[in-house]
Tab-separated table of C-alpha atoms and ligand atoms in Angstrom:
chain	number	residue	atom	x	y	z
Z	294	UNK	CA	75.073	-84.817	68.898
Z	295	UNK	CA	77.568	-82.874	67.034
Z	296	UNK	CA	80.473	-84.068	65.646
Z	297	UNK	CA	83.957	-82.287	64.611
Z	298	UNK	CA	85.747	-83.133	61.046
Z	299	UNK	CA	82.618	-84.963	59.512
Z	300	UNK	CA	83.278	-85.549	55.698
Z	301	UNK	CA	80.159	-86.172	53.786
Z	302	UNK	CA	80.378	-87.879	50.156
Z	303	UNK	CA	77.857	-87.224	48.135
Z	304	UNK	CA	76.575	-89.632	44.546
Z	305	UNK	CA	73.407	-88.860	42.627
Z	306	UNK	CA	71.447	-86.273	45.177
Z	307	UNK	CA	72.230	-88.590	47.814
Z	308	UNK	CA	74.469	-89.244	50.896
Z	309	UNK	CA	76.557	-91.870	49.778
Z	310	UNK	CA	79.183	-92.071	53.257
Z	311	UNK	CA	79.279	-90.197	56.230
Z	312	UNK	CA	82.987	-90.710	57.838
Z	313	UNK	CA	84.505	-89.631	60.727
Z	314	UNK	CA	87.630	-87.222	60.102
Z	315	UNK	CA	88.608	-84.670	57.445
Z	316	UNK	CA	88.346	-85.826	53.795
Z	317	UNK	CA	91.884	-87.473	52.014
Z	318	UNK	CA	90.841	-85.415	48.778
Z	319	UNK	CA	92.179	-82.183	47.900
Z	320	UNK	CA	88.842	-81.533	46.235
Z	321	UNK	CA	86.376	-82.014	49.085
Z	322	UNK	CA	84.641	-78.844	49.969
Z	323	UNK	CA	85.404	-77.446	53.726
Z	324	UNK	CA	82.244	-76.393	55.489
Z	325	UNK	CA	83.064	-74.255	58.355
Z	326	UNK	CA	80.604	-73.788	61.068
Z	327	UNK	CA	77.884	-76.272	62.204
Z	328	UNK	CA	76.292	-78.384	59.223
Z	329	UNK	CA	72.634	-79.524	59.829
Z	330	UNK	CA	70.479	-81.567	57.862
Z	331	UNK	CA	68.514	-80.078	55.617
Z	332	UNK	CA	65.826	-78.177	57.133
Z	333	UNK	CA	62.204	-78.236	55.664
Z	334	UNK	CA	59.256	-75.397	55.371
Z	335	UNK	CA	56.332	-77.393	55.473
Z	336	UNK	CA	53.339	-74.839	54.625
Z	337	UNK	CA	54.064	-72.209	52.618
Z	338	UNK	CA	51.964	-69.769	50.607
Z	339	UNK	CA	54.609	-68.473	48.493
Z	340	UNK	CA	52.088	-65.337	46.989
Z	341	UNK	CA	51.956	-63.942	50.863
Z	342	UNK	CA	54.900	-62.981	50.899
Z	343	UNK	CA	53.889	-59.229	49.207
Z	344	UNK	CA	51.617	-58.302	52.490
Z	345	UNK	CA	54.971	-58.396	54.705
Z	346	UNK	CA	55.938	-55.051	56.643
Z	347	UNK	CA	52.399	-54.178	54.823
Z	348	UNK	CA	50.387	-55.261	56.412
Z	349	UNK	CA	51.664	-55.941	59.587
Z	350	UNK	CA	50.229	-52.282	61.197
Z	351	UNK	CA	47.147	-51.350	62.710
Z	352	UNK	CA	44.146	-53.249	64.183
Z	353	UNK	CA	42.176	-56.726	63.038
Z	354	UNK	CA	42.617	-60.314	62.979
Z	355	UNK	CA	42.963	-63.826	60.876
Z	356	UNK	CA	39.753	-61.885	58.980
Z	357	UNK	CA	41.003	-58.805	58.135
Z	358	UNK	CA	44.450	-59.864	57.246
Z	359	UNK	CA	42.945	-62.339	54.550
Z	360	UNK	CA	40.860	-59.393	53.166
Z	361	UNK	CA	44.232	-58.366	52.191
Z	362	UNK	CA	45.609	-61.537	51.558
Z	363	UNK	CA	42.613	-62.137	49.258
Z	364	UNK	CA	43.202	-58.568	47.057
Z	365	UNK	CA	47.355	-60.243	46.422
Z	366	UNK	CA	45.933	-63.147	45.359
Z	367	UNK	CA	43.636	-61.549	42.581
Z	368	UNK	CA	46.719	-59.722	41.140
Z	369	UNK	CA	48.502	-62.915	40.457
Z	370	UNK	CA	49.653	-64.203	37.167
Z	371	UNK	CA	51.561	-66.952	35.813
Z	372	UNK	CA	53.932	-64.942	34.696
Z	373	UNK	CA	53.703	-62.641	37.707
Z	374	UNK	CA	54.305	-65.556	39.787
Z	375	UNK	CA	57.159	-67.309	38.506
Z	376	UNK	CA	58.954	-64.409	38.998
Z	377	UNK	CA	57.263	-63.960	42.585
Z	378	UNK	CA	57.424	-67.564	43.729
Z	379	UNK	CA	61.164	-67.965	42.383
Z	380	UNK	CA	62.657	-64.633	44.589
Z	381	UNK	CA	60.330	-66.315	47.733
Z	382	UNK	CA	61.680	-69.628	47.232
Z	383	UNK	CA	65.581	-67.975	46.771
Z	384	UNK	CA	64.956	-66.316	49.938
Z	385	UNK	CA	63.999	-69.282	51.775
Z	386	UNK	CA	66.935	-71.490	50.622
Z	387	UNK	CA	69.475	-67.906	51.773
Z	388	UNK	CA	67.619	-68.885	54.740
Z	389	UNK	CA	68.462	-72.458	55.315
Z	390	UNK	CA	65.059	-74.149	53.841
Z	391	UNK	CA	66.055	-76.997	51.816
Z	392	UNK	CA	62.752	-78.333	51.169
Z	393	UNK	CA	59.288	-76.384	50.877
Z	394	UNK	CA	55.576	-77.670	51.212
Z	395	UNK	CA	53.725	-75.445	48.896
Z	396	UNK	CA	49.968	-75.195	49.660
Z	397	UNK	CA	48.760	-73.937	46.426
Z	398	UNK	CA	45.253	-73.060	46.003
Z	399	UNK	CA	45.518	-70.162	43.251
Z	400	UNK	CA	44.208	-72.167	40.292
Z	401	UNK	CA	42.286	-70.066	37.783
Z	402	UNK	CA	42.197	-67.184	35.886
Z	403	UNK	CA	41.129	-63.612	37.217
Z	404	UNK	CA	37.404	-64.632	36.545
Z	405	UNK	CA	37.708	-68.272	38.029
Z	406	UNK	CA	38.117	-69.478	34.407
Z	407	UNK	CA	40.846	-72.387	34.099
Z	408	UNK	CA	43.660	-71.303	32.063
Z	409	UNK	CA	44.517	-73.266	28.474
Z	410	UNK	CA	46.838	-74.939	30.745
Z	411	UNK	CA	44.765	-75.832	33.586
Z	412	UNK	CA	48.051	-76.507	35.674
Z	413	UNK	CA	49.617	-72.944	34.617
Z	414	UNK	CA	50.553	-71.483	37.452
Z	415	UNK	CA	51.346	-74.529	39.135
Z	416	UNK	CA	54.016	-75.176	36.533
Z	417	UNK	CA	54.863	-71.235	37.670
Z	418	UNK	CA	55.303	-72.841	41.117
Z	419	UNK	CA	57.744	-75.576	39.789
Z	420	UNK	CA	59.761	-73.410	37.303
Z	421	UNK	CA	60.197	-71.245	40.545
Z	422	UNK	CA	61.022	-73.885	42.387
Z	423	UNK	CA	63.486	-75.476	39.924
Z	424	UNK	CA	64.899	-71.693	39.216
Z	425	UNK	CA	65.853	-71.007	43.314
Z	426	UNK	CA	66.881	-74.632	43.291
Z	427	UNK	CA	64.634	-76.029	46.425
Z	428	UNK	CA	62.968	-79.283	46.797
Z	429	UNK	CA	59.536	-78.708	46.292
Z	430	UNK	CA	56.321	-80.481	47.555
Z	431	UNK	CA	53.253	-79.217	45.771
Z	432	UNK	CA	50.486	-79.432	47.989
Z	433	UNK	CA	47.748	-79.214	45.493
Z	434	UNK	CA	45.015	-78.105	47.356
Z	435	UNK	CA	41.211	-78.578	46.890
Z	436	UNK	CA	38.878	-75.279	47.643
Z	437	UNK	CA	35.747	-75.284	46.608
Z	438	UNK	CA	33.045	-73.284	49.500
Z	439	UNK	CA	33.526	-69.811	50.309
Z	440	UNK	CA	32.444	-71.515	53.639
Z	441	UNK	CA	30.750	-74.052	55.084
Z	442	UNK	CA	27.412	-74.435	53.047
Z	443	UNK	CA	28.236	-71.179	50.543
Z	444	UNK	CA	29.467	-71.114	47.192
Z	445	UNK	CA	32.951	-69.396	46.588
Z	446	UNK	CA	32.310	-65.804	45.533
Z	447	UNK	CA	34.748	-63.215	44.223
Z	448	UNK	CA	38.489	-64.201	44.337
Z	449	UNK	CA	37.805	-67.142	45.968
Z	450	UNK	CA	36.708	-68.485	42.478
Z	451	UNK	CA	40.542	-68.141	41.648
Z	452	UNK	CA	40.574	-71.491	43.747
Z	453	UNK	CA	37.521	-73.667	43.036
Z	454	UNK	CA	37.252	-76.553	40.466
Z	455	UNK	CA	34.276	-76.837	41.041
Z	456	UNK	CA	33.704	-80.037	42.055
Z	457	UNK	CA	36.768	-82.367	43.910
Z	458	UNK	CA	35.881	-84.959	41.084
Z	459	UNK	CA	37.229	-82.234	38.650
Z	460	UNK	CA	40.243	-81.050	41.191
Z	461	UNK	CA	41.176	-84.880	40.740
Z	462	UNK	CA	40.833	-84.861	37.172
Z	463	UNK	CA	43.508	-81.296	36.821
Z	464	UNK	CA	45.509	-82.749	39.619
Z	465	UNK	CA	46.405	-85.695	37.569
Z	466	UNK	CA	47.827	-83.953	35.111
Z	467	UNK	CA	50.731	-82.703	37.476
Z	468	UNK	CA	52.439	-86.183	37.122
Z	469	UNK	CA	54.410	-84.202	34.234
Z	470	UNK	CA	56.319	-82.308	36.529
Z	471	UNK	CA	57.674	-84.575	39.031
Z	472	UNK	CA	61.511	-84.996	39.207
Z	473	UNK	CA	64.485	-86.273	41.633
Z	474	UNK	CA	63.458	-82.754	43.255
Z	475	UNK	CA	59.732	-82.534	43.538
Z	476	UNK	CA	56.831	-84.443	44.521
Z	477	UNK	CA	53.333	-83.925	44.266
Z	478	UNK	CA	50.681	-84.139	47.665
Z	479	UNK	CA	47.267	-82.928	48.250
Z	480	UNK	CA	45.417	-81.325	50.191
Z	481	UNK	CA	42.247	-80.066	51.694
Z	482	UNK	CA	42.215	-76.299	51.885
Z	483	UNK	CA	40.235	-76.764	55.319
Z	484	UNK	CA	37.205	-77.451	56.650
Z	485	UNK	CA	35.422	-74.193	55.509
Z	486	UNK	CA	36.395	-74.564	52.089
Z	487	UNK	CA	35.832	-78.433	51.548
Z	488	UNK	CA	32.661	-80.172	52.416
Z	489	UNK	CA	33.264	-84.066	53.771
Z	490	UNK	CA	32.253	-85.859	50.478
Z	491	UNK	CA	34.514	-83.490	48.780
Z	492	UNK	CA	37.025	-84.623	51.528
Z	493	UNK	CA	36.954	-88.389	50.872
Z	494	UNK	CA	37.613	-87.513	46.938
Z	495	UNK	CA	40.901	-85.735	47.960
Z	496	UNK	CA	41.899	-88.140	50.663
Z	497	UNK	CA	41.282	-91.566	47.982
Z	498	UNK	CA	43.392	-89.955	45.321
Z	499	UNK	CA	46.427	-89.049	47.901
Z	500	UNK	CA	46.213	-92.530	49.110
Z	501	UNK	CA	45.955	-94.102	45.953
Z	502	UNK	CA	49.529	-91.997	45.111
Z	503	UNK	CA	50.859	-92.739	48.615
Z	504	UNK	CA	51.479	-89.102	48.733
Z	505	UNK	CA	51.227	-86.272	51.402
Z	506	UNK	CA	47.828	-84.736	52.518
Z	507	UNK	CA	47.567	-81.382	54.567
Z	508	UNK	CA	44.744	-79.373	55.477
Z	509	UNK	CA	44.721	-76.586	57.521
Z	510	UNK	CA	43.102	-76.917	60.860
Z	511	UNK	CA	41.389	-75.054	63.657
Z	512	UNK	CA	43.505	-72.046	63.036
Z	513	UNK	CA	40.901	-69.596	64.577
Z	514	UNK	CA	38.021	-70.231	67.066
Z	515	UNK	CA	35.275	-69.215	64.238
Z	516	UNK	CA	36.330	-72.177	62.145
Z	517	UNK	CA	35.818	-74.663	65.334
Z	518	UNK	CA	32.503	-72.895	66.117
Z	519	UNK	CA	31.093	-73.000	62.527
Z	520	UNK	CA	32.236	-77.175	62.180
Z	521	UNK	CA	30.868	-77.580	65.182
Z	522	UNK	CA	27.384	-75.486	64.271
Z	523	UNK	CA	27.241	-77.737	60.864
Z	524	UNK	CA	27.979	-80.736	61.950
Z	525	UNK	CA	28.449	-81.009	65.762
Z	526	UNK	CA	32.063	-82.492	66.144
Z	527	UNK	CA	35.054	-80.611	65.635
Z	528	UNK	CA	37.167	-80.493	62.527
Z	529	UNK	CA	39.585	-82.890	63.893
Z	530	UNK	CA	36.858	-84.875	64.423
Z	531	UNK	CA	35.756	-84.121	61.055
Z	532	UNK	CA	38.774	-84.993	59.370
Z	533	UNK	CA	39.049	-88.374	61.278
Z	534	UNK	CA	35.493	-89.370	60.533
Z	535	UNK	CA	36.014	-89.377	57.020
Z	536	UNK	CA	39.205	-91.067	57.155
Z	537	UNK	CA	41.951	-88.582	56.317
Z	538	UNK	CA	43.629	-88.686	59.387
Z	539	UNK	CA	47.113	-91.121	59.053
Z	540	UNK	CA	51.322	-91.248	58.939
Z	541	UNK	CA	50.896	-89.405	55.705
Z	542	UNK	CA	48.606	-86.430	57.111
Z	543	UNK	CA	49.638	-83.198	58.413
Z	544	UNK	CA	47.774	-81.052	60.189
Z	545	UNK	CA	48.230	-77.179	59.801
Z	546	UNK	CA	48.119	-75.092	62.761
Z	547	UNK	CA	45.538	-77.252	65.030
Z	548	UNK	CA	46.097	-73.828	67.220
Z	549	UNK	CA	42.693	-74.574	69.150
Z	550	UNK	CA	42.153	-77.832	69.518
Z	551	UNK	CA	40.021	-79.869	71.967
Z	552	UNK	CA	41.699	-82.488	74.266
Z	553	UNK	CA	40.053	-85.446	72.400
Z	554	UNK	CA	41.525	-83.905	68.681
Z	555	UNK	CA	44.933	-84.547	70.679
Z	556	UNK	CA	44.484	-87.737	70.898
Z	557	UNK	CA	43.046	-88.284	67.810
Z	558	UNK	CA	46.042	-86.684	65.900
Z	559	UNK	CA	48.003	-88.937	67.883
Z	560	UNK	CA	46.642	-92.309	67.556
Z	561	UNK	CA	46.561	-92.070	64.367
Z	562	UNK	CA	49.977	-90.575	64.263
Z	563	UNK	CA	49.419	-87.846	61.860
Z	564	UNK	CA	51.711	-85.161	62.049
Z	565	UNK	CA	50.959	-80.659	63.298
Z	566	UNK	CA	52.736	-78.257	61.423
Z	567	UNK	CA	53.233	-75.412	63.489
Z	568	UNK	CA	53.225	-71.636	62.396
Z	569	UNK	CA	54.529	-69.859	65.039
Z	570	UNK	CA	55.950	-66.579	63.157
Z	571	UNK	CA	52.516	-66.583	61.294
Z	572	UNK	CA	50.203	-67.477	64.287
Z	573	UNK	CA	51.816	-64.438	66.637
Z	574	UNK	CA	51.841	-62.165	63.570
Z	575	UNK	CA	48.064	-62.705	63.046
Z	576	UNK	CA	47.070	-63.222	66.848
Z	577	UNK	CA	45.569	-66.816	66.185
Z	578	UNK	CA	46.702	-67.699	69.473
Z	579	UNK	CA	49.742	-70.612	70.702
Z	580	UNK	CA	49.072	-74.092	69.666
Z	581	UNK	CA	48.951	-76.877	72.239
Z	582	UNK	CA	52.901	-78.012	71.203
Z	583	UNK	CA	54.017	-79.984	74.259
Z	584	UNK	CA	50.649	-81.827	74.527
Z	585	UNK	CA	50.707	-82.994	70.908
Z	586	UNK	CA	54.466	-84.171	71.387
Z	587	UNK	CA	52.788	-85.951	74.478
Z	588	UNK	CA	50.602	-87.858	72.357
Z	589	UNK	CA	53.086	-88.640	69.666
Z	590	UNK	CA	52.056	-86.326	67.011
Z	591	UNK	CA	55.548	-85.494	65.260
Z	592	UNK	CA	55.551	-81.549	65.105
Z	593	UNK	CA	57.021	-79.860	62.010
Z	594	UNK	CA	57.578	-76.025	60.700
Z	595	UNK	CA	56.308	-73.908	58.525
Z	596	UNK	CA	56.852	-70.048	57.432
Z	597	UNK	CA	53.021	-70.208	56.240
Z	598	UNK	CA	52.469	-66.228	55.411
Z	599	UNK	CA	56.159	-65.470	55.470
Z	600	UNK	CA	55.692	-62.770	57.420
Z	601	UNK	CA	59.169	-63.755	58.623
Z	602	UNK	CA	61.036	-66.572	56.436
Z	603	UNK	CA	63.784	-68.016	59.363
Z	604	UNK	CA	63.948	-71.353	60.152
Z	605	UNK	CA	65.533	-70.671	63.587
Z	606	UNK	CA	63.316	-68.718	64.781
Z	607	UNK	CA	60.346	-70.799	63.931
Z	608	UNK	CA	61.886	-73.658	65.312
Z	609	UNK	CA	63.116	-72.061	68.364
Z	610	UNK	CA	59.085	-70.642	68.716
Z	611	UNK	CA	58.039	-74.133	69.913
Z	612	UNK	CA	59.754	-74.031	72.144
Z	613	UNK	CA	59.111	-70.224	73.586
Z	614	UNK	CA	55.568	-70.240	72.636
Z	615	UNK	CA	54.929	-73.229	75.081
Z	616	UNK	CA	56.806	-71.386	77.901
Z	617	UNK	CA	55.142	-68.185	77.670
Z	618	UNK	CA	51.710	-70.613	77.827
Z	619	UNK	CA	52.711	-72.338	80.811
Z	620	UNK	CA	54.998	-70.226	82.644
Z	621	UNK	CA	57.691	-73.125	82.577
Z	622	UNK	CA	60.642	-73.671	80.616
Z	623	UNK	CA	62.224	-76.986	79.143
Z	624	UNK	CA	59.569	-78.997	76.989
Z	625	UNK	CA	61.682	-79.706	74.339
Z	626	UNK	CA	65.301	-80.368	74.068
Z	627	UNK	CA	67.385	-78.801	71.089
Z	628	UNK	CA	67.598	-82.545	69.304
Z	629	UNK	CA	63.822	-82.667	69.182
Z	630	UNK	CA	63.489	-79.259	67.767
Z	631	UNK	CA	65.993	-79.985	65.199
Z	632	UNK	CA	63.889	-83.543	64.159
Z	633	UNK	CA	60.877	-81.027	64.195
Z	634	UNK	CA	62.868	-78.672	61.638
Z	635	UNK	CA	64.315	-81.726	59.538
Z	636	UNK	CA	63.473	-85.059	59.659
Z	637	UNK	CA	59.967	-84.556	60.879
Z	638	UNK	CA	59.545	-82.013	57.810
Z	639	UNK	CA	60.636	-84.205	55.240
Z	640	UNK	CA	58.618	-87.165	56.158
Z	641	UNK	CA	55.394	-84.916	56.281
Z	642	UNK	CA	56.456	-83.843	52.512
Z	643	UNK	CA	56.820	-87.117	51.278
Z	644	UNK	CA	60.392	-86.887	51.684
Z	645	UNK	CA	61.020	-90.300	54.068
Z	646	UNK	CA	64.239	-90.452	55.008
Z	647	UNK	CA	65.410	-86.898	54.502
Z	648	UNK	CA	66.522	-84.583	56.683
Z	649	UNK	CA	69.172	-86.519	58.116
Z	650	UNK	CA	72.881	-86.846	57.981
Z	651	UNK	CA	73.106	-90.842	57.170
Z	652	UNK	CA	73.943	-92.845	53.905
Z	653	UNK	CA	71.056	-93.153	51.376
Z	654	UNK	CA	69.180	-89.692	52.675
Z	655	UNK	CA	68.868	-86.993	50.198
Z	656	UNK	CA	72.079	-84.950	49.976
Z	657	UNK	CA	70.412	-81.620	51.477
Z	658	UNK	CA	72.386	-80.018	54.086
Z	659	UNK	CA	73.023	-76.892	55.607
Z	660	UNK	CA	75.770	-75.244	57.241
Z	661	UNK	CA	75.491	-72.369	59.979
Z	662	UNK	CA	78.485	-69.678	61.046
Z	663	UNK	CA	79.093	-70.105	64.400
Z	664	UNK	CA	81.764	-67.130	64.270
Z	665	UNK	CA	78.829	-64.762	63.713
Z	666	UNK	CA	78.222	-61.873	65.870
Z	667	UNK	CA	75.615	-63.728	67.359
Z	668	UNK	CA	76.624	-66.908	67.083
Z	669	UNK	CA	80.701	-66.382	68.601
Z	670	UNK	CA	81.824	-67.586	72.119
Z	671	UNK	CA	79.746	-70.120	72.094
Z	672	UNK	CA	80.267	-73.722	74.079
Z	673	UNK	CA	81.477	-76.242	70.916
Z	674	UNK	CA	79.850	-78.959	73.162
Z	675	UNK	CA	76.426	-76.881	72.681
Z	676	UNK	CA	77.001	-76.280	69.463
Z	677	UNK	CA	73.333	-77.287	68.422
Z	678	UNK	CA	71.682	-75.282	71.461
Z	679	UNK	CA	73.901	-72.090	69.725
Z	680	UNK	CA	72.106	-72.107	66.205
Z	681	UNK	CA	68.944	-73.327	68.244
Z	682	UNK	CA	68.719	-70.755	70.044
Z	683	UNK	CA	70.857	-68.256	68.840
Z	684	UNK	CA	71.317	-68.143	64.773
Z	685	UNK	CA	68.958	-66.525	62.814
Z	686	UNK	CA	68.392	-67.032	58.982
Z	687	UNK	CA	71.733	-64.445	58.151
Z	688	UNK	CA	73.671	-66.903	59.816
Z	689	UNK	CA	73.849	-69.384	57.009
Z	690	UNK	CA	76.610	-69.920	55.062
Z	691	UNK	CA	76.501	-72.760	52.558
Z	692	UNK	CA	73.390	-74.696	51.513
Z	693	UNK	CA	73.299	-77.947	49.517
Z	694	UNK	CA	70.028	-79.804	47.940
Z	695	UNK	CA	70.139	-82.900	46.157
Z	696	UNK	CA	74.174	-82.228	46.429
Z	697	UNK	CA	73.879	-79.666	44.346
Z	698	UNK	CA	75.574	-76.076	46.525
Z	699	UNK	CA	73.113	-73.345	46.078
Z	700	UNK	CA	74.577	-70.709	48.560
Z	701	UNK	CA	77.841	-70.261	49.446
Z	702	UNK	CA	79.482	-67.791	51.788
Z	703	UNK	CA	75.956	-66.816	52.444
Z	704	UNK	CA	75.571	-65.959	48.596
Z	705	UNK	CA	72.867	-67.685	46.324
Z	706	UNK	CA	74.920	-69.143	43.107
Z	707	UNK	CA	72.852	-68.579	40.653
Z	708	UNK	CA	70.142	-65.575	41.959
Z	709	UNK	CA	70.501	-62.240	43.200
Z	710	UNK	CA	67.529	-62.584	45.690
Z	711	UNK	CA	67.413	-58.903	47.163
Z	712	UNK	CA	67.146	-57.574	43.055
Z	713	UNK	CA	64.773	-60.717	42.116
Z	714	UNK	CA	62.405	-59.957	45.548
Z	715	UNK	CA	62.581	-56.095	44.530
Z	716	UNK	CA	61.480	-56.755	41.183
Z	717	UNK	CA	58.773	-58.675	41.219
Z	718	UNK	CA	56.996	-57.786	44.359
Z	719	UNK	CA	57.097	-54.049	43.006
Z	720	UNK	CA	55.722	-55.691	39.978
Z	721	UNK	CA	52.593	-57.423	42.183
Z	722	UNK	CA	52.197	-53.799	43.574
Z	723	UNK	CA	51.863	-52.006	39.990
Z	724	UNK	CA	49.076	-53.850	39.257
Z	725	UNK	CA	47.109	-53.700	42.599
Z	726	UNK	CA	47.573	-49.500	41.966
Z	727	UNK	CA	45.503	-50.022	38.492
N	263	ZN	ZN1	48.258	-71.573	55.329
């Protein structure tokens, strides 16, 4: 539960005492408002972020919005998406994001041709990353069908390697860019994209780092029906049979799943990240939340499409999503919401042990105003139900990562996100006009 007067000391990125009272030195820093633990977007496709209030209009589905999706991600650059990925990432961490899960899949060249650099505009991600000042998990992800049984065609061969034997062999060579703030995972762009030998590859070389594996899964009913057409299980079941389900991976989505995937996400407690600002904004449908959480599957956050970047009101969406389902309120209390935004986060990133206020976590924190116009009058004892349920992403005052302050008084130190997000999403949109 909350506490009053909490003083925090911070050594090397990390929590080094958490006392009860205010601080004896003059030079401690006074947070007013609630301060959380640092609060992580698990999926993110940082590139999406040029289709919001775009294409948000008019008719369609999953399908139509990744028609869109798929004429952004032909545009892209390196350059084009440091400067991208760096105002997305500044954004989030204005929002209270501490932490980001990066599911990159943009690989290649314009004509599917790996760059001198093979790893170029994954080192965009990480210079953006580094630049906005986030922690940063680079989900490097393995895409290699256009669907299952079809070879990649058009700007889908933007993502393929080829073969996951040569994904492995690029990946490696992302060991370079790992720091105090960033870690490297894996992951399987989904069942569509990856067929189940391919899978295995992916899955051996994130166990043999002990890092993260995602995979998005079961996001629409016309990926269940076309696993289930190939290969007559589910791809839950899928995933399981070829040994990729564990503590380190995280489903993505899992918006229709079948009562036995359930369980099997939960015996072998993997963990769902849920989408909920994404799911509603394409109409995929409300993902089976409290049932998971029945089965022990840890639930975590992500902004996916960034269609809205807010980290209360995706965390707040479990919640709502799984009343307007079932007609019934109260399936998850404020605390577990705020493990799903934090802790729960971290440890699906790689990040075990973060996104908590105690001794030896990484120093992330963030700190909300709970004199804001939407935040005032509120019950101090329900302090946490109050940014729960009532902050949004303006609300934020200070943010720290690796005990480093990137915004303070709702300012980012070192960016000036509205002129960076101006600038280089105009700068996507010149070259879609040519
Ligand atoms: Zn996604």
């Amino acid at each position: 539960m909350p506490e009053r007067d909490v003083t925090i000391g911070v050594t090397d990125g990390r929590i080094a005492s958490v006392v009860s009272g205010r601080p004896a030195r003059a030079s401690a820093v006074r947070l007013k408002g609630l301060t959380l633990p640092g609060i992580a977007n698990v999926h993110s496709h940082a590139f999406h972020r040029v289709l919001r209030a775009r294409a948000q209009r008019g008719t369609g589905s999953f399908w139509t919005w990744r028609e869109q999706m798929y004429e952004v991600a032909s545009a892209l650059d390196p350059d084009l998406y440091a400067a991208l990925a760096r105002a997305v990432f500044a954004e989030m961490v204005g929002a209270g994001y501490t932490c980001v899960g990066e599911f990159h899949y943009v690989h290649h060249d314009r004509d599917g041709v790996p760059y001198a650099d093979p790893n170029a505009l994954s080192e965009a991600v990480v210079v953006a990353a580094a630049d906005a000042g986030i922690r940063l998990t680079l989900l490097d992800t393995c895409y290699l069908c256009g669907g299952i049984g079809r070879d990649v065609e058009g700007v889908q061969r933007r993502f393929s390697d080829g073969t996951a034997v040569d994904w492995a062999e690029r990946v490696e060579g992302l060991a370079r860019f790992e720091s105090p703030t960033l870690r490297v995972g894996a992951a399987i762009h989904s069942v569509r994209a990856v067929p189940p030998g391919a899978m295995e590859t992916v899955r051996d070389v994130a166990a043999s780092d002990g890092c993260p594996l995602h995979a998005h899964v079961s996001e629409q009913p016309a990926e269940n029906a076309a696993c289930l057409e190939a290969f007559g299980i589910t791809p839950v079941a899928l995933l399981a049979e070829h040994g990729c389900l564990d503590p380190r991976f995280t489903a993505v989505h899992a918006t229709h799943l079948a009562p036995a995937d359930v369980g099997l996400l939960g015996q072998s407690a993997s963990t769902v990240c849920l989408c909920p600002t994404t799911e509603r904004d394409l109409a995929d449908g409300i993902g089976p939340a409290a049932a998971l959480a029945g089965a022990g599957v840890a639930l975590t956050i992500g902004s996916d499409s960034h269609a809205v970047i807010d980290p209360f009101e995706e965390t707040r969406a479990i919640e709502l999503h799984e009343r307007l389902g079932s007609g019934e309120r109260g399936h998850f209390d404020p605390m577990t919401l705020l493990r799903a935004a934090t802790e729960n986060g971290y440890r699906s990133l790689g990040w075990d042990g973060g996104g908590r206020l105690h001794v030896g976590a990484v120093a992330d924190f963030v700190t909300v105003r709970m004199d804001s116009v939407r935040t005032a009058g509120g019950d101090p004892a329900l302090a946490l139900d109050g940014a729960v349920y009532s902050a949004n992403a303006t609300d934020v005052s200070n943010v720290v990562v690796a005990g480093r302050t990137l915004v303070r008084d709702g300012r980012h130190q070192s960016l000036d996100v509205e002129r960076e997000l101006e600038g280089a999403l105009r700068a996507v949109w010149a070259v879609l006009a040519k």
